[in-house]
Amino acid sequence: MNNNKFCCERLKGVCLVENSLGLNFRIIKYSEKLYNDLLQIKPSIPDKGFLITSGYKNSVDDAEILKMIINHCPFCGQRLGDFYKSDDYVQETIG
């Protein structure tokens, strides 16, 4: 991830944690195919997702990974889709 600003210092800390270590925050982008499929369900869906995970080794998309989709920062309340618009923030592409 680039040296971009974060919505708050607390979320920055969880975002910069390595994948395999406990609780972490991940910004993912949907592959073109998955995104097009999601648009059929919800036409206004953004092309990025925001996840809190319990840590993982290979991909945040692995079925056995515990994860929770979030839309707002749990620390400062910022709407994540409004703040993290740039692809520079994306850590993984899934789908």
mmCIF file of C-alpha atoms in Angstrom:
data_model
loop_
_atom_site.group_PDB
_atom_site.id
_atom_site.type_symbol
_atom_site.label_atom_id
_atom_site.label_comp_id
_atom_site.label_asym_id
_atom_site.label_seq_id
_atom_site.Cartn_x
_atom_site.Cartn_y
_atom_site.Cartn_z
ATOM 1 C CA MET A 1 0.000 0.000 0.000
ATOM 2 C CA ASN A 2 1.238 3.472 -0.814
ATOM 3 C CA ASN A 3 1.790 6.172 1.788
ATOM 4 C CA ASN A 4 -1.793 7.362 1.401
ATOM 5 C CA LYS A 5 -3.727 8.993 4.166
ATOM 6 C CA PHE A 6 -6.096 6.893 6.223
ATOM 7 C CA CYS A 7 -9.409 7.969 7.670
ATOM 8 C CA CYS A 8 -7.936 7.561 11.180
ATOM 9 C CA GLU A 9 -4.795 6.274 12.902
ATOM 10 C CA ARG A 10 -6.565 3.322 14.501
ATOM 11 C CA LEU A 11 -7.778 1.938 11.157
ATOM 12 C CA LYS A 12 -4.324 2.552 9.677
ATOM 13 C CA GLY A 13 -2.904 0.267 12.361
ATOM 14 C CA VAL A 14 -5.272 -2.599 11.496
ATOM 15 C CA CYS A 15 -4.738 -2.033 7.773
ATOM 16 C CA LEU A 16 -0.948 -2.295 7.951
ATOM 17 C CA VAL A 17 -0.952 -5.576 9.903
ATOM 18 C CA GLU A 18 0.360 -8.567 7.933
ATOM 19 C CA ASN A 19 -2.292 -10.891 6.459
ATOM 20 C CA SER A 20 -1.412 -13.824 8.698
ATOM 21 C CA LEU A 21 -1.559 -11.890 11.955
ATOM 22 C CA GLY A 22 -4.794 -11.538 13.915
ATOM 23 C CA LEU A 23 -7.448 -8.944 13.252
ATOM 24 C CA ASN A 24 -6.822 -6.942 10.090
ATOM 25 C CA PHE A 25 -8.616 -4.613 7.684
ATOM 26 C CA ARG A 26 -8.448 -5.271 3.943
ATOM 27 C CA ILE A 27 -9.525 -3.232 0.927
ATOM 28 C CA ILE A 28 -10.401 -5.545 -1.928
ATOM 29 C CA LYS A 29 -11.418 -4.950 -5.521
ATOM 30 C CA TYR A 30 -13.811 -7.253 -7.343
ATOM 31 C CA SER A 31 -12.617 -8.861 -10.589
ATOM 32 C CA GLU A 32 -14.408 -7.555 -13.680
ATOM 33 C CA LYS A 33 -16.483 -10.737 -13.983
ATOM 34 C CA LEU A 34 -17.524 -10.771 -10.324
ATOM 35 C CA TYR A 35 -18.272 -7.042 -10.393
ATOM 36 C CA ASN A 36 -20.501 -7.447 -13.458
ATOM 37 C CA ASP A 37 -22.346 -10.285 -11.696
ATOM 38 C CA LEU A 38 -22.803 -8.126 -8.581
ATOM 39 C CA LEU A 39 -24.148 -5.252 -10.687
ATOM 40 C CA GLN A 40 -26.986 -7.557 -11.814
ATOM 41 C CA ILE A 41 -28.017 -7.910 -8.163
ATOM 42 C CA LYS A 42 -27.378 -4.341 -7.027
ATOM 43 C CA PRO A 43 -26.750 -1.739 -9.769
ATOM 44 C CA SER A 44 -25.267 0.787 -7.339
ATOM 45 C CA ILE A 45 -22.633 -1.509 -5.794
ATOM 46 C CA PRO A 46 -19.097 -0.060 -5.660
ATOM 47 C CA ASP A 47 -16.188 -1.950 -7.260
ATOM 48 C CA LYS A 48 -14.399 -2.265 -3.900
ATOM 49 C CA GLY A 49 -15.180 -4.012 -0.649
ATOM 50 C CA PHE A 50 -13.954 -3.454 2.885
ATOM 51 C CA LEU A 51 -13.326 -6.409 5.168
ATOM 52 C CA ILE A 52 -12.263 -7.142 8.701
ATOM 53 C CA THR A 53 -10.603 -10.587 8.806
ATOM 54 C CA SER A 54 -9.236 -12.891 11.461
ATOM 55 C CA GLY A 55 -5.981 -13.321 9.525
ATOM 56 C CA TYR A 56 -5.169 -15.569 6.565
ATOM 57 C CA LYS A 57 -2.260 -17.038 4.624
ATOM 58 C CA ASN A 58 -3.096 -16.974 0.903
ATOM 59 C CA SER A 59 -6.146 -14.956 -0.073
ATOM 60 C CA VAL A 60 -8.880 -13.126 1.748
ATOM 61 C CA ASP A 61 -11.216 -14.910 -0.703
ATOM 62 C CA ASP A 62 -10.500 -18.368 0.787
ATOM 63 C CA ALA A 63 -13.769 -19.939 1.966
ATOM 64 C CA GLU A 64 -12.500 -20.852 5.452
ATOM 65 C CA ILE A 65 -11.362 -17.310 6.303
ATOM 66 C CA LEU A 66 -13.503 -15.550 8.898
ATOM 67 C CA LYS A 67 -14.381 -12.131 7.538
ATOM 68 C CA MET A 68 -16.923 -9.395 7.959
ATOM 69 C CA ILE A 69 -17.879 -6.847 5.310
ATOM 70 C CA ILE A 70 -18.036 -3.315 6.689
ATOM 71 C CA ASN A 71 -19.101 0.006 5.158
ATOM 72 C CA HIS A 72 -17.997 2.419 7.882
ATOM 73 C CA CYS A 73 -14.815 2.687 9.888
ATOM 74 C CA PRO A 74 -15.413 1.011 13.261
ATOM 75 C CA PHE A 75 -13.245 3.652 14.953
ATOM 76 C CA CYS A 76 -14.176 7.038 13.454
ATOM 77 C CA GLY A 77 -17.408 6.279 11.556
ATOM 78 C CA GLN A 78 -16.087 7.411 8.142
ATOM 79 C CA ARG A 79 -17.997 5.919 5.174
ATOM 80 C CA LEU A 80 -15.213 3.784 3.670
ATOM 81 C CA GLY A 81 -16.441 3.942 0.056
ATOM 82 C CA ASP A 82 -16.270 7.739 0.167
ATOM 83 C CA PHE A 83 -12.739 7.826 1.569
ATOM 84 C CA TYR A 84 -10.973 4.908 -0.147
ATOM 85 C CA LYS A 85 -11.958 5.610 -3.771
ATOM 86 C CA SER A 86 -8.495 5.258 -5.324
ATOM 87 C CA ASP A 87 -7.240 1.873 -6.520
ATOM 88 C CA ASP A 88 -3.958 2.765 -4.782
ATOM 89 C CA TYR A 89 -5.544 1.480 -1.573
ATOM 90 C CA VAL A 90 -6.529 -1.934 -2.981
ATOM 91 C CA GLN A 91 -4.647 -4.826 -1.383
ATOM 92 C CA GLU A 92 -6.217 -7.754 -3.249
ATOM 93 C CA THR A 93 -8.476 -8.461 -6.216
ATOM 94 C CA ILE A 94 -10.973 -11.267 -5.732
ATOM 95 C CA GLY A 95 -13.391 -13.173 -7.876
#
